[in-house]
Every structure is written in structure tokens, then in C-alpha cells.
PDB file of C-alpha atoms in Angstrom:
ATOM      1  CA  UNK I   1     -44.911  42.964  89.374  1.00 56.00           C
ATOM      2  CA  UNK I   2     -47.511  40.557  89.444  1.00 58.00           C
ATOM      3  CA  UNK I   3     -50.267  43.850  90.332  1.00 59.00           C
ATOM      4  CA  UNK I   4     -48.755  45.369  86.617  1.00 57.00           C
ATOM      5  CA  UNK I   5     -48.934  42.667  84.704  1.00 51.00           C
ATOM      6  CA  UNK I   6     -52.658  42.000  86.189  1.00 54.00           C
ATOM      7  CA  UNK I   7     -53.520  45.575  85.029  1.00 56.00           C
ATOM      8  CA  UNK I   8     -52.123  45.462  81.823  1.00 55.00           C
ATOM      9  CA  UNK I   9     -53.851  41.582  80.848  1.00 55.00           C
ATOM     10  CA  UNK I  10     -56.794  43.553  82.750  1.00 55.00           C
ATOM     11  CA  UNK I  11     -56.365  46.397  80.037  1.00 50.00           C
ATOM     12  CA  UNK I  12     -56.116  44.106  76.659  1.00 54.00           C
ATOM     13  CA  UNK I  13     -59.012  41.686  77.579  1.00 51.00           C
ATOM     14  CA  UNK I  14     -61.816  44.008  79.116  1.00 48.00           C
ATOM     15  CA  UNK I  15     -61.428  47.437  77.194  1.00 48.00           C
ATOM     16  CA  UNK I  16     -63.591  48.419  73.860  1.00 44.00           C
ATOM     17  CA  UNK I  17     -61.405  48.095  71.149  1.00 47.00           C
ATOM     18  CA  UNK I  18     -60.791  51.653  69.852  1.00 49.00           C
ATOM     19  CA  UNK I  19     -60.021  52.200  73.590  1.00 47.00           C
ATOM     20  CA  UNK I  20     -58.274  49.592  73.992  1.00 57.00           C
ATOM     21  CA  UNK I  21     -55.525  50.655  71.269  1.00 75.00           C
ATOM     22  CA  UNK I  22     -56.022  54.231  72.669  1.00 81.00           C
ATOM     23  CA  UNK I  23     -55.352  53.101  76.245  1.00 83.00           C
ATOM     24  CA  UNK I  24     -52.011  50.431  74.962  1.00 83.00           C
ATOM     25  CA  UNK I  25     -50.317  53.205  72.592  1.00 84.00           C
ATOM     26  CA  UNK I  26     -50.743  55.361  76.010  1.00 87.00           C
ATOM     27  CA  UNK I  27     -49.476  52.507  78.570  1.00 86.00           C
ATOM     28  CA  UNK I  28     -46.440  52.431  76.068  1.00 86.00           C
ATOM     29  CA  UNK I  29     -45.340  55.837  76.191  1.00 87.00           C
ATOM     30  CA  UNK I  30     -46.026  56.170  79.635  1.00 91.00           C
ATOM     31  CA  UNK I  31     -43.547  53.112  80.634  1.00 91.00           C
ATOM     32  CA  UNK I  32     -40.832  54.231  77.570  1.00 91.00           C
ATOM     33  CA  UNK I  33     -40.328  57.039  80.022  1.00 93.00           C
ATOM     34  CA  UNK I  34     -41.080  55.597  82.993  1.00 92.00           C
ATOM     35  CA  UNK I  35     -38.337  52.360  82.737  1.00 93.00           C
ATOM     36  CA  UNK I  36     -35.450  55.190  81.733  1.00 94.00           C
ATOM     37  CA  UNK I  37     -36.418  57.340  84.821  1.00 94.00           C
ATOM     38  CA  UNK I  38     -36.322  54.375  87.544  1.00 92.00           C
ATOM     39  CA  UNK I  39     -33.223  53.626  85.885  1.00 93.00           C
ATOM     40  CA  UNK I  40     -31.506  57.333  86.544  1.00 93.00           C
ATOM     41  CA  UNK I  41     -33.204  57.831  89.580  1.00 91.00           C
ATOM     42  CA  UNK I  42     -32.313  53.916  90.970  1.00 88.00           C
ATOM     43  CA  UNK I  43     -28.001  55.868  90.521  1.00 87.00           C
ATOM     44  CA  UNK I  44     -28.723  58.488  92.958  1.00 87.00           C
ATOM     45  CA  UNK I  45     -30.157  55.871  95.756  1.00 84.00           C
ATOM     46  CA  UNK I  46     -27.623  53.608  95.160  1.00 79.00           C
ATOM     47  CA  UNK I  47     -24.680  54.818  94.286  1.00 73.00           C
ATOM     48  CA  UNK I  48     -21.367  53.287  95.136  1.00 67.00           C
ATOM     49  CA  UNK I  49     -18.965  56.408  93.967  1.00 63.00           C
ATOM     50  CA  UNK I  50     -16.695  54.281  92.154  1.00 68.00           C
ATOM     51  CA  UNK I  51     -18.359  53.052  89.504  1.00 73.00           C
ATOM     52  CA  UNK I  52     -20.020  56.623  89.691  1.00 86.00           C
ATOM     53  CA  UNK I  53     -23.308  55.173  88.309  1.00 87.00           C
ATOM     54  CA  UNK I  54     -25.255  58.518  87.654  1.00 90.00           C
ATOM     55  CA  UNK I  55     -22.760  58.610  84.616  1.00 92.00           C
ATOM     56  CA  UNK I  56     -22.817  55.330  83.217  1.00 91.00           C
ATOM     57  CA  UNK I  57     -26.368  55.083  82.680  1.00 93.00           C
ATOM     58  CA  UNK I  58     -25.855  59.185  81.014  1.00 94.00           C
ATOM     59  CA  UNK I  59     -23.308  57.377  78.782  1.00 94.00           C
ATOM     60  CA  UNK I  60     -25.739  54.365  77.680  1.00 95.00           C
ATOM     61  CA  UNK I  61     -28.419  55.909  77.310  1.00 95.00           C
ATOM     62  CA  UNK I  62     -27.490  59.189  75.732  1.00 94.00           C
ATOM     63  CA  UNK I  63     -25.405  56.920  73.290  1.00 95.00           C
ATOM     64  CA  UNK I  64     -28.522  54.935  72.475  1.00 95.00           C
ATOM     65  CA  UNK I  65     -30.331  57.754  71.566  1.00 95.00           C
ATOM     66  CA  UNK I  66     -27.560  58.962  70.077  1.00 96.00           C
ATOM     67  CA  UNK I  67     -27.085  56.123  67.869  1.00 96.00           C
ATOM     68  CA  UNK I  68     -31.041  55.593  67.210  1.00 95.00           C
ATOM     69  CA  UNK I  69     -31.121  59.273  66.126  1.00 95.00           C
ATOM     70  CA  UNK I  70     -28.776  58.903  63.213  1.00 95.00           C
ATOM     71  CA  UNK I  71     -29.537  55.913  62.502  1.00 95.00           C
ATOM     72  CA  UNK I  72     -33.522  57.552  61.606  1.00 92.00           C
ATOM     73  CA  UNK I  73     -32.298  60.019  59.278  1.00 94.00           C
ATOM     74  CA  UNK I  74     -29.665  57.367  56.940  1.00 94.00           C
ATOM     75  CA  UNK I  75     -32.290  54.440  56.747  1.00 93.00           C
ATOM     76  CA  UNK I  76     -35.418  56.839  56.487  1.00 91.00           C
ATOM     77  CA  UNK I  77     -38.039  53.236  56.342  1.00 91.00           C
ATOM     78  CA  UNK I  78     -42.024  54.912  55.771  1.00 92.00           C
ATOM     79  CA  UNK I  79     -43.678  53.799  58.922  1.00 90.00           C
ATOM     80  CA  UNK I  80     -46.927  51.564  58.764  1.00 90.00           C
ATOM     81  CA  UNK I  81     -49.472  54.052  59.353  1.00 86.00           C
ATOM     82  CA  UNK I  82     -47.002  56.090  56.583  1.00 85.00           C
ATOM     83  CA  UNK I  83     -47.426  59.205  58.823  1.00 85.00           C
ATOM     84  CA  UNK I  84     -43.161  60.146  57.269  1.00 87.00           C
ATOM     85  CA  UNK I  85     -40.028  57.775  56.833  1.00 89.00           C
ATOM     86  CA  UNK I  86     -38.432  57.607  60.574  1.00 89.00           C
ATOM     87  CA  UNK I  87     -39.659  53.997  61.156  1.00 88.00           C
ATOM     88  CA  UNK I  88     -35.948  52.652  61.645  1.00 93.00           C
ATOM     89  CA  UNK I  89     -35.129  51.848  64.676  1.00 93.00           C
ATOM     90  CA  UNK I  90     -37.496  52.378  67.056  1.00 93.00           C
ATOM     91  CA  UNK I  91     -36.926  54.816  69.495  1.00 92.00           C
ATOM     92  CA  UNK I  92     -39.631  53.721  72.207  1.00 93.00           C
ATOM     93  CA  UNK I  93     -37.519  50.792  72.572  1.00 96.00           C
ATOM     94  CA  UNK I  94     -34.583  52.199  72.329  1.00 96.00           C
ATOM     95  CA  UNK I  95     -35.827  54.189  75.112  1.00 95.00           C
ATOM     96  CA  UNK I  96     -37.745  51.329  77.314  1.00 95.00           C
ATOM     97  CA  UNK I  97     -34.402  48.577  76.673  1.00 96.00           C
ATOM     98  CA  UNK I  98     -31.619  51.035  77.575  1.00 96.00           C
ATOM     99  CA  UNK I  99     -33.289  51.033  81.084  1.00 95.00           C
ATOM    100  CA  UNK I 100     -34.125  47.788  81.853  1.00 95.00           C
ATOM    101  CA  UNK I 101     -30.257  46.805  80.761  1.00 96.00           C
ATOM    102  CA  UNK I 102     -29.424  49.387  82.539  1.00 94.00           C
ATOM    103  CA  UNK I 103     -31.307  47.618  85.820  1.00 93.00           C
ATOM    104  CA  UNK I 104     -30.363  44.418  84.753  1.00 93.00           C
ATOM    105  CA  UNK I 105     -27.016  44.863  84.422  1.00 91.00           C
ATOM    106  CA  UNK I 106     -27.004  46.850  87.602  1.00 88.00           C
ATOM    107  CA  UNK I 107     -28.321  45.671  89.761  1.00 87.00           C
ATOM    108  CA  UNK I 108     -29.650  41.708  88.475  1.00 86.00           C
ATOM    109  CA  UNK I 109     -32.120  39.324  86.948  1.00 88.00           C
ATOM    110  CA  UNK I 110     -34.097  40.195  90.094  1.00 88.00           C
ATOM    111  CA  UNK I 111     -35.044  43.293  88.807  1.00 90.00           C
ATOM    112  CA  UNK I 112     -33.827  42.734  85.161  1.00 91.00           C
ATOM    113  CA  UNK I 113     -36.315  40.718  84.350  1.00 93.00           C
ATOM    114  CA  UNK I 114     -39.660  42.477  85.268  1.00 93.00           C
ATOM    115  CA  UNK I 115     -38.207  45.472  83.695  1.00 94.00           C
ATOM    116  CA  UNK I 116     -37.518  43.205  80.297  1.00 96.00           C
ATOM    117  CA  UNK I 117     -40.964  42.060  80.283  1.00 94.00           C
ATOM    118  CA  UNK I 118     -42.235  45.874  80.591  1.00 94.00           C
ATOM    119  CA  UNK I 119     -39.852  47.024  77.845  1.00 95.00           C
ATOM    120  CA  UNK I 120     -40.685  44.512  75.385  1.00 94.00           C
ATOM    121  CA  UNK I 121     -44.335  45.650  76.148  1.00 94.00           C
ATOM    122  CA  UNK I 122     -43.728  49.550  74.933  1.00 94.00           C
ATOM    123  CA  UNK I 123     -42.485  47.443  71.662  1.00 93.00           C
ATOM    124  CA  UNK I 124     -45.340  45.334  71.631  1.00 92.00           C
ATOM    125  CA  UNK I 125     -47.368  48.678  71.634  1.00 92.00           C
ATOM    126  CA  UNK I 126     -45.296  50.301  68.889  1.00 91.00           C
ATOM    127  CA  UNK I 127     -46.087  47.225  66.411  1.00 91.00           C
ATOM    128  CA  UNK I 128     -50.127  47.240  67.403  1.00 90.00           C
ATOM    129  CA  UNK I 129     -50.027  50.843  66.805  1.00 88.00           C
ATOM    130  CA  UNK I 130     -48.792  50.517  63.386  1.00 89.00           C
ATOM    131  CA  UNK I 131     -45.806  53.217  64.388  1.00 89.00           C
ATOM    132  CA  UNK I 132     -43.269  50.051  63.785  1.00 92.00           C
ATOM    133  CA  UNK I 133     -42.516  47.577  61.894  1.00 92.00           C
ATOM    134  CA  UNK I 134     -40.908  44.295  64.352  1.00 94.00           C
ATOM    135  CA  UNK I 135     -37.667  44.687  62.602  1.00 94.00           C
ATOM    136  CA  UNK I 136     -37.781  47.994  63.764  1.00 93.00           C
ATOM    137  CA  UNK I 137     -38.449  47.035  67.672  1.00 94.00           C
ATOM    138  CA  UNK I 138     -35.684  44.552  67.127  1.00 95.00           C
ATOM    139  CA  UNK I 139     -33.546  46.441  66.159  1.00 95.00           C
ATOM    140  CA  UNK I 140     -34.374  49.530  68.842  1.00 95.00           C
ATOM    141  CA  UNK I 141     -33.994  46.697  72.109  1.00 95.00           C
ATOM    142  CA  UNK I 142     -30.661  46.200  70.135  1.00 96.00           C
ATOM    143  CA  UNK I 143     -29.323  49.298  70.030  1.00 96.00           C
ATOM    144  CA  UNK I 144     -30.599  50.180  74.010  1.00 95.00           C
ATOM    145  CA  UNK I 145     -28.880  46.803  75.201  1.00 95.00           C
ATOM    146  CA  UNK I 146     -25.876  46.708  73.372  1.00 95.00           C
ATOM    147  CA  UNK I 147     -25.437  50.360  74.833  1.00 95.00           C
ATOM    148  CA  UNK I 148     -26.342  50.092  78.379  1.00 94.00           C
ATOM    149  CA  UNK I 149     -24.671  46.210  78.128  1.00 92.00           C
ATOM    150  CA  UNK I 150     -21.337  48.754  76.650  1.00 93.00           C
ATOM    151  CA  UNK I 151     -21.229  50.799  79.621  1.00 92.00           C
ATOM    152  CA  UNK I 152     -22.717  49.729  82.772  1.00 88.00           C
ATOM    153  CA  UNK I 153     -21.071  47.540  86.147  1.00 84.00           C
ATOM    154  CA  UNK I 154     -22.883  45.747  88.615  1.00 81.00           C
ATOM    155  CA  UNK I 155     -23.389  47.458  92.139  1.00 72.00           C
ATOM    156  CA  UNK I 156     -20.869  47.276  94.343  1.00 62.00           C
ATOM    157  CA  UNK I 157     -23.367  45.669  97.205  1.00 61.00           C
ATOM    158  CA  UNK I 158     -20.786  47.164  99.899  1.00 57.00           C
ATOM    159  CA  UNK I 159     -23.166  46.780 103.211  1.00 57.00           C
ATOM    160  CA  UNK I 160     -23.929  46.339 106.441  1.00 54.00           C
ATOM    161  CA  UNK I 161     -26.037  43.711 107.935  1.00 60.00           C
ATOM    162  CA  UNK I 162     -27.895  43.229 111.241  1.00 63.00           C
ATOM    163  CA  UNK I 163     -29.218  40.576 113.247  1.00 67.00           C
ATOM    164  CA  UNK I 164     -31.090  40.526 116.425  1.00 70.00           C
ATOM    165  CA  UNK I 165     -30.739  36.648 118.321  1.00 74.00           C
ATOM    166  CA  UNK I 166     -31.716  35.093 121.166  1.00 75.00           C
ATOM    167  CA  UNK I 167     -29.675  33.500 123.471  1.00 76.00           C
ATOM    168  CA  UNK I 168     -30.776  32.068 126.523  1.00 77.00           C
ATOM    169  CA  UNK I 169     -32.775  34.592 128.306  1.00 75.00           C
ATOM    170  CA  UNK I 170     -31.183  37.520 126.309  1.00 74.00           C
ATOM    171  CA  UNK I 171     -30.894  38.780 123.502  1.00 69.00           C
ATOM    172  CA  UNK I 172     -27.147  39.124 121.258  1.00 71.00           C
ATOM    173  CA  UNK I 173     -26.329  41.363 118.572  1.00 68.00           C
ATOM    174  CA  UNK I 174     -24.213  40.469 115.362  1.00 66.00           C
ATOM    175  CA  UNK I 175     -23.026  43.332 112.595  1.00 59.00           C
ATOM    176  CA  UNK I 176     -21.465  41.815 109.725  1.00 60.00           C
ATOM    177  CA  UNK I 177     -20.061  44.280 106.757  1.00 55.00           C
ATOM    178  CA  UNK I 178     -19.845  43.358 103.339  1.00 59.00           C
ATOM    179  CA  UNK I 179     -17.496  44.916 100.713  1.00 52.00           C
TER     180      UNK I 179
END
């Protein structure tokens, strides 16, 4: 995680202004897909059959997407750069925060904090690119977090731990099943 943050800090500090803006915007575009993709992929790796995590993600992400698109077509707020009338709310931040909130709800704050930092960076890139106002980004974050909290259950940490201990010139092997 530190390497990722250092990378973005390096890009921010040492690029020229035009290239910097394009790099920042592009990195936000990539992260708004990468964060939920990691969250979705995690449902196949850490699948505790009782909670159906893939279905949880689909409901959380899908409902956030539907709500965000509905609001865009109801509110019709002009973007700061004047390109169209679909500024409110930010789809990029809805997507990023939906993935980050899913990761946090499912696997805890250890993984949630870095996910939220990256999702916040996505929000920053949207304001920096003059595609959204800060309240557009904030509303996208609220939608993404809200829908994920609504549909996501924590991961059941059933696991087997194996330990190897040295005792009196020999070794013991221990197994511990946590449910």
C-alpha cells in the first residue's frame, strides 16, 4: 500500500502540469474500475457459501449504479467543464466507493482503509478534471457506501491453523479449526 501511495505522490509532484492532469485523470479512471474489480474477484477467492458474497456484491454494486444513473437523469446538473448535464452524482466515485465499502464490510478495516484512500483519490481526480463539483463526488461516495453497507455481510472466518513447535529434541504439529 505504501508503494502505491508513494507512486501517486511521485506522479503528483514531479510531472509537468498538463501531463500531470492527464495522468491524474487517467489513474482515477483506472481505479474506479480496479477497486470494484478487486472486490468482485475477492468473492471467488474467499467464498463462504452461507453468505453468497458474489450475489452480495452484484446487489450492492448494481443498486448503486442504478441509483446513480437515475439521479443523473433526474437532476440534470451541468458539469463544471460544461460538457453535458450529467454531473450529479459522480459515477466514478459511486463505483470506487462501492468497491471500497464492500471490501471494508466484508474483510474489515485492515483492507478497508487503503481501499477508502484509493476511492477518495478517485473523487479528487473527478474534481481536478473539472468533471464534477465536490458535492457530486460526496453524493457518489454516499451512494456507493450506502448500497454496500445495505447488502454486504462480513466474511465468515472459518479456517484451519497449523502450527509446528519444537519440544525436548522433537517437534509437535498442531491443528486449530476456528468457526
